[in-house]
XYZ file of C-alpha atoms in Angstrom:
379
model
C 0.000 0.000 0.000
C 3.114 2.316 0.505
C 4.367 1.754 -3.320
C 0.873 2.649 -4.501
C 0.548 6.218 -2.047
C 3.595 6.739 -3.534
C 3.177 6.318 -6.848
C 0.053 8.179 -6.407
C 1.619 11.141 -5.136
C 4.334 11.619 -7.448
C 2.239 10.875 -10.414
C -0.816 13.228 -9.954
C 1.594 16.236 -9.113
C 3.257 15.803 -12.551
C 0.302 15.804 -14.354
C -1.377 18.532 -12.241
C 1.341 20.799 -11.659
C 4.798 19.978 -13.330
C 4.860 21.953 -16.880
C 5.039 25.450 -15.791
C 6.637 25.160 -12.502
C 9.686 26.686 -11.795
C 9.752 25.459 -8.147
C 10.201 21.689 -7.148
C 10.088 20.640 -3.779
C 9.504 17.196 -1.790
C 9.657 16.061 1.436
C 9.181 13.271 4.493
C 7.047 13.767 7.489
C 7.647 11.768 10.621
C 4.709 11.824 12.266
C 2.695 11.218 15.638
C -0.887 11.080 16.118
C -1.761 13.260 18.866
C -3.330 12.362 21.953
C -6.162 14.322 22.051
C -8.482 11.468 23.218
C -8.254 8.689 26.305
C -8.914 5.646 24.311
C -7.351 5.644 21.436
C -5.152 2.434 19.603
C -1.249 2.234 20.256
C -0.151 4.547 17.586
C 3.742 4.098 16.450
C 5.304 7.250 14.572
C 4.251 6.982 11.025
C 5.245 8.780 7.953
C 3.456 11.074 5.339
C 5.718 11.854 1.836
C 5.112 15.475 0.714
C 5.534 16.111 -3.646
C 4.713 19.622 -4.792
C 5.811 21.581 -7.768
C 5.276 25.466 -8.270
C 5.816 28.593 -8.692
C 7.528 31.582 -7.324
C 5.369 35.080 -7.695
C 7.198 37.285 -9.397
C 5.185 40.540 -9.414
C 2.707 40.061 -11.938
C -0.443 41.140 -9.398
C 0.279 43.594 -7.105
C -0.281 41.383 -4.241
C 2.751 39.582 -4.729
C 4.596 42.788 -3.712
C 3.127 43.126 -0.636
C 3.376 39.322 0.231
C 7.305 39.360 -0.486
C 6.964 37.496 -3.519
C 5.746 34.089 -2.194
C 5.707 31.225 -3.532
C 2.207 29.010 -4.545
C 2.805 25.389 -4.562
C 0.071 22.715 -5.366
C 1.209 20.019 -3.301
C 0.441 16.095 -3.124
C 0.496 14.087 0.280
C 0.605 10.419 0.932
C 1.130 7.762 3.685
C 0.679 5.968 6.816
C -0.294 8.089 10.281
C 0.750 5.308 12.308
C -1.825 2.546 13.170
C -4.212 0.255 11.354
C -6.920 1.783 12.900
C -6.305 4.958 10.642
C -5.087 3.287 7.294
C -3.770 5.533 5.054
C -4.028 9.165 4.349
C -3.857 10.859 0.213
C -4.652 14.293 0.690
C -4.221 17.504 -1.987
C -3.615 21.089 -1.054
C -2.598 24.621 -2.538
C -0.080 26.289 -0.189
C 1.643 29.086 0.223
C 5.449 29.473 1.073
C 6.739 33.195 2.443
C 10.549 32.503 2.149
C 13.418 34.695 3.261
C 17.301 34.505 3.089
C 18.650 34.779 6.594
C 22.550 35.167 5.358
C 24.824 33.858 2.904
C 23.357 30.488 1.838
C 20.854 29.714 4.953
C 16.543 30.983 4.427
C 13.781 30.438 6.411
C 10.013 29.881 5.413
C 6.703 29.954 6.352
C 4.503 27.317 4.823
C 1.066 26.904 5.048
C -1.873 25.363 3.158
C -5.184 24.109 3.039
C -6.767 21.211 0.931
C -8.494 18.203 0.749
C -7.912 14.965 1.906
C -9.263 10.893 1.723
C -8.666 8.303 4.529
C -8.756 4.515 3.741
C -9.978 3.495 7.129
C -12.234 5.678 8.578
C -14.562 5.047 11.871
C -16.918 2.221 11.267
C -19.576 0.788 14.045
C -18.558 -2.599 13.163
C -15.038 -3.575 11.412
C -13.417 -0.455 12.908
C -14.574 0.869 15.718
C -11.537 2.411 17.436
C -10.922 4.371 15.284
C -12.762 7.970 16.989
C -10.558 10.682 15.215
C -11.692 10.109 11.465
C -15.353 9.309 11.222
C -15.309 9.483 7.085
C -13.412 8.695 4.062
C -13.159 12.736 2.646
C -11.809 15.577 5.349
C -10.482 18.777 4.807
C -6.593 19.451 4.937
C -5.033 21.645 6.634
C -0.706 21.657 7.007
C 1.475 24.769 8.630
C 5.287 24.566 9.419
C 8.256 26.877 9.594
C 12.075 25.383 8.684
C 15.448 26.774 7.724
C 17.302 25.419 4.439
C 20.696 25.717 3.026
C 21.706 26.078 -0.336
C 24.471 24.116 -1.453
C 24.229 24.274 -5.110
C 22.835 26.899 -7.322
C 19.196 26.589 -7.029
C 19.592 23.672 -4.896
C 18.055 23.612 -0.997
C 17.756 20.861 1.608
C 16.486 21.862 4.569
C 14.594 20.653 8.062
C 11.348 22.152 9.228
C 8.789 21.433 12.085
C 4.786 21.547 11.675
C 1.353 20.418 11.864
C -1.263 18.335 10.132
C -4.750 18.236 10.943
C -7.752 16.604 9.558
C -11.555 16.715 10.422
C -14.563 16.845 8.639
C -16.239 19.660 10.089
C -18.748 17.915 12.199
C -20.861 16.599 9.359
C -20.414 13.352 9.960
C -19.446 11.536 13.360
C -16.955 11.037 15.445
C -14.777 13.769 14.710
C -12.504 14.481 16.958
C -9.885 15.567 14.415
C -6.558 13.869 14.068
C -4.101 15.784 14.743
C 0.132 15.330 13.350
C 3.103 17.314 14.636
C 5.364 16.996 11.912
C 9.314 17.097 11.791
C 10.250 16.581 7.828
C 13.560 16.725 6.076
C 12.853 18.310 2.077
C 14.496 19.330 -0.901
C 14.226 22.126 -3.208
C 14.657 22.685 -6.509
C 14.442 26.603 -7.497
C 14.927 28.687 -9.702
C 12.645 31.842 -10.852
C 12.625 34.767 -12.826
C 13.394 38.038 -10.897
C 10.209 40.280 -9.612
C 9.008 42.910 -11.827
C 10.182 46.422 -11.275
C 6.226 47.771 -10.780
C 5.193 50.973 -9.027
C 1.969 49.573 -6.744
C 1.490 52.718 -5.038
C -1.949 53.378 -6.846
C -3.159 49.404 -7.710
C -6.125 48.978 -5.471
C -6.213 51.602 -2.867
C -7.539 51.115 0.331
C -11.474 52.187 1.796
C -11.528 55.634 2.700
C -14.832 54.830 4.065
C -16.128 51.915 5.954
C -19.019 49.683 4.073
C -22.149 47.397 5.059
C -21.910 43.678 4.735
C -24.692 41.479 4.516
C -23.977 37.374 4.926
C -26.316 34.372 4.139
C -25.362 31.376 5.064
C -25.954 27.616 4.599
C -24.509 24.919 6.843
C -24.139 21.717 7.863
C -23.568 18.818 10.457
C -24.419 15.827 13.175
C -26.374 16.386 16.467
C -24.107 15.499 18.855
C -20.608 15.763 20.631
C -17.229 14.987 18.967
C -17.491 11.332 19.925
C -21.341 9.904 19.600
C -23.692 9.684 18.661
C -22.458 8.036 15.261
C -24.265 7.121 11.866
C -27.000 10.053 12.132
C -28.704 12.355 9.625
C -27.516 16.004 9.011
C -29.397 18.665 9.916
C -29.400 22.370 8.787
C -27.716 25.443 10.135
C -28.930 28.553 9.154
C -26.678 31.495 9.573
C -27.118 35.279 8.919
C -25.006 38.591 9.701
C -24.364 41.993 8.748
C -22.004 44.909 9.994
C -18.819 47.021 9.179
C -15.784 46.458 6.748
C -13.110 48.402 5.431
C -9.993 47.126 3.465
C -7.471 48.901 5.466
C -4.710 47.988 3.139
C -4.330 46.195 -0.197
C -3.836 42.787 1.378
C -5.861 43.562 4.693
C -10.054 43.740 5.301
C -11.515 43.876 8.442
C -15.288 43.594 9.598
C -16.907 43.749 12.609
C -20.721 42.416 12.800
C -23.988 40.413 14.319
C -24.298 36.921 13.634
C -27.420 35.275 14.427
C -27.860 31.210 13.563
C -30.634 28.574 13.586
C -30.124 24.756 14.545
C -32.567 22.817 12.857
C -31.253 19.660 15.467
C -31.536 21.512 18.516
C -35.015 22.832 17.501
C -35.816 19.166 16.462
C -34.469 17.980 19.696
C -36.709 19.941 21.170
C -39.814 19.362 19.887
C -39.195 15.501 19.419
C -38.035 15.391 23.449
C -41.003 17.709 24.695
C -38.481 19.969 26.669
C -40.359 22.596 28.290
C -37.795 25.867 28.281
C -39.568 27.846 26.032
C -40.328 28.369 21.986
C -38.220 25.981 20.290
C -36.979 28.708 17.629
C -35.752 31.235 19.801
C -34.057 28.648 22.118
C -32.307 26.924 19.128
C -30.518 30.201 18.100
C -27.550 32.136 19.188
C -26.723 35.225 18.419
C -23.325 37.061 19.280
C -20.759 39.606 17.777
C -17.494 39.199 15.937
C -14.890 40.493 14.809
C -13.329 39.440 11.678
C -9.908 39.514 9.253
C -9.081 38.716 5.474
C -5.906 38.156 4.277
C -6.419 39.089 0.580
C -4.797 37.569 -2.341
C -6.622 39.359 -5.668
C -10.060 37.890 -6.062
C -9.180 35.167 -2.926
C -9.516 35.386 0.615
C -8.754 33.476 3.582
C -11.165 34.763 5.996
C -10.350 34.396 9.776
C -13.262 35.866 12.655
C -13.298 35.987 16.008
C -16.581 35.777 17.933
C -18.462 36.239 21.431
C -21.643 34.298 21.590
C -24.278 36.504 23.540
C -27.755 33.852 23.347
C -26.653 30.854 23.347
C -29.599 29.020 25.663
C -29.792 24.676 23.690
C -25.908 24.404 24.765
C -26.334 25.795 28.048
C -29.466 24.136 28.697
C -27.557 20.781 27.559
C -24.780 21.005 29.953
C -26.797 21.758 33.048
C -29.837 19.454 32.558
C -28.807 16.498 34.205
C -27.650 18.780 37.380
C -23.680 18.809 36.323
C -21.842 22.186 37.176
C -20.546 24.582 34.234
C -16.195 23.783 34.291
C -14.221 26.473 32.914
C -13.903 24.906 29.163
C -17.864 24.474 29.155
C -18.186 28.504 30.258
C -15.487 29.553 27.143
C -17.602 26.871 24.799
C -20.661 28.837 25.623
C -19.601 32.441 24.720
C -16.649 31.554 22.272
C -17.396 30.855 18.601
C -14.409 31.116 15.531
C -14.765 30.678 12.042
C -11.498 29.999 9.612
C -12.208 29.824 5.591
C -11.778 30.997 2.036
C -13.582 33.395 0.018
C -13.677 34.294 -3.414
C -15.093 38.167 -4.911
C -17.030 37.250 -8.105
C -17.679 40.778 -8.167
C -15.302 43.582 -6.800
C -15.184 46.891 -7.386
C -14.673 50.141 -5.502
C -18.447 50.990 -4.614
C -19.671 47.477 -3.997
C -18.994 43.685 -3.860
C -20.405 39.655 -4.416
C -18.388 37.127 -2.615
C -18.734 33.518 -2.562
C -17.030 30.865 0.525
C -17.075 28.058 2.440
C -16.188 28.329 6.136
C -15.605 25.710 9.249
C -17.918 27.168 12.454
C -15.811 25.763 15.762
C -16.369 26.241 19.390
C -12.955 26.577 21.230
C -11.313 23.685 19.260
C -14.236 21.782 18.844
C -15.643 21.709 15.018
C -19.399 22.488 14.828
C -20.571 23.206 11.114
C -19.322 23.572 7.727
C -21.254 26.343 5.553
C -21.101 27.849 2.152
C -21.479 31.320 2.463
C -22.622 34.583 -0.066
C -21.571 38.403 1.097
C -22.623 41.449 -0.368
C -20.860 44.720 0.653
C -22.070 48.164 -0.512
């Protein structure tokens, strides 16, 4: 099964990727699967091969200026976290590497991505029961690290760097718990790139010189229930709206600050369905709270990051009180905390007004809650 993740790897970044890169770069992860849960199988270190080919920005959009002239790999993982339990792992991401020479011959970077990704052995009820991390075949990717490499031939790096990879579906289909890999990896890199384009950017895209409305409508998704059980059940609805303030402070930087209020189609279900008497079943399946919210912009992308403080938030703290249990510190920060982390794209942008299109993972603390698809509109 090794040969084959490898084969896989190296052989879907050439096709994808290979023809117009000017930036080659692999890589081994050791490995460890967190322990982020108290029953979980021996694990032994395991290994995950890294393949990516791409590109280094050279100043063609004026975002690559202010970025330092990254580079934007597509990159290819494969291989084995470390127990039977989890099988093996093929995931594909885009990433982007922020490099910089420290002297002479020696450069550090800061990589970080976010993809897609299929397990071989996710959680089943019967043949594999143990395993409580990975509770389906498709997650969502997500790798960060930070290394130093030296150059000992023209164009020529090897280098060591320390990171993280983490998987989870979102909470749309249980258990999720999330697996979680530190990462120590030894790579090599091939590069060699044009030099950036001598471009005035002082007037591409100026900044707001006046704050603007934002209106979101959302549509998301997951399981009633904690990380862990129950398992195998239908998804329900979330319903999420919000407005507020933006301005794009800089070309690269937007900031909002806003209202969210959501609807839980399982909590209202619950309910209704379990006769509880604390109140209408609408109201006490919402929550609404404030937030405030960055985007680190990259031309028509986005990778949106927000911040929130959940005001209403009565079906959670009904659920953690109603069989006479006390609230613990993590359960008080799970009822007012709420954080979003995802990626947008403008199909319209201009000046006066704005359309933008995502996809974002709702969590609670570190605990995922929903994944959503998202439309803005800014005016």
């Amino acid at each position: 099964m090794k040969y084959f993740c490898t084969a896989v790897l190296f052989l879907l970044s050439l096709v994808l990727f290979s023809q117009n890169s000017t930036e080659i770069r692999t890589a081994l992860h050791n490995v460890y699967v967190a322990p982020n849960y108290s029953k979980l199988p021996p694990t032994k270190p395991g290994f995950i091969g890294e393949m990516s080919f791409g590109e280094k920005l050279n100043g063609e959009e004026y975002w690559h200026y202010y970025y330092g002239y990254p580079t934007f790999y597509f990159s290819c993982f494969a291989g084995y976290p470390g127990a039977l339990e989890y099988g093996y792992v093929i995931g594909f991401a885009p990433q982007f590497s922020f490099d910089k020479r420290i002297k002479n011959r020696w450069n550090y970077h800061i990589k970080t991505g976010l993809g897609i990704a299929y397990h071989t052995n996710p959680y089943d009820r019967k043949y594999n029961p143990n395993n409580m991390l990975i509770g389906s075949n498709f997650t969502a990717l997500a790798n960060a690290e930070i290394g130093v490499s030296y150059e000992f031939q023209p164009y020529s790096h090897i280098g060591i760097a320390a990171g993280a990879l983490h998987f989870s579906n979102g909470h749309c289909k249980l258990p999720n718990i999330g697996m979680n890999l530190p990462t120590v990896n030894l790579f090599y890199r091939y590069s060699y790139s044009d030099p950036p384009e001598d471009v005035d950017y002082k007037y591409r895209d100026r900044p707001d010189q006046e704050w603007k409305i934002f209106v979101n409508l959302g549509l998301g998704m997951h399981e009633f229930g904690t990380s862990t059980k129950p398992a195998n059940g239908p998804n329900y609805q979330v319903y999420d709206i919000g407005f507020g303030i933006c301005k794009k402070t800089s070309p690269i930087h937007k900031f909002r600050l806003g209202v969210n209020m959501l609807q839980y189609d399982s909590f209202e279900k619950f309910i209704i369905y379990q006769e509880l008497d604390i109140g209408d079943p609408f109201l006490k399946s919402s929550v609404l709270g404030v937030f405030g919210a960055h985007e680190f912009l990259f031309g028509d992308f986005a990778l949106y990051t927000e911040l929130g403080l959940d005001i209403y938030k009565p079906f959670y703290r009904y659920m953690v009180t109603m069989n006479g249990d006390k609230f613990t510190v993590k359960d008080i920060l799970k009822s007012i905390n709420s954080n979003k982390l995802g990626l947008r794209y403008y199909f319209i942008k201009s000046y006066d007004y704005a359309i933008i299109g995502g996809v974002n993972l709702k969590v609670n603390m570190a605990q995922a809650d929903f994944v959503e698809i998202i439309c803005s509109f800014e005016f």
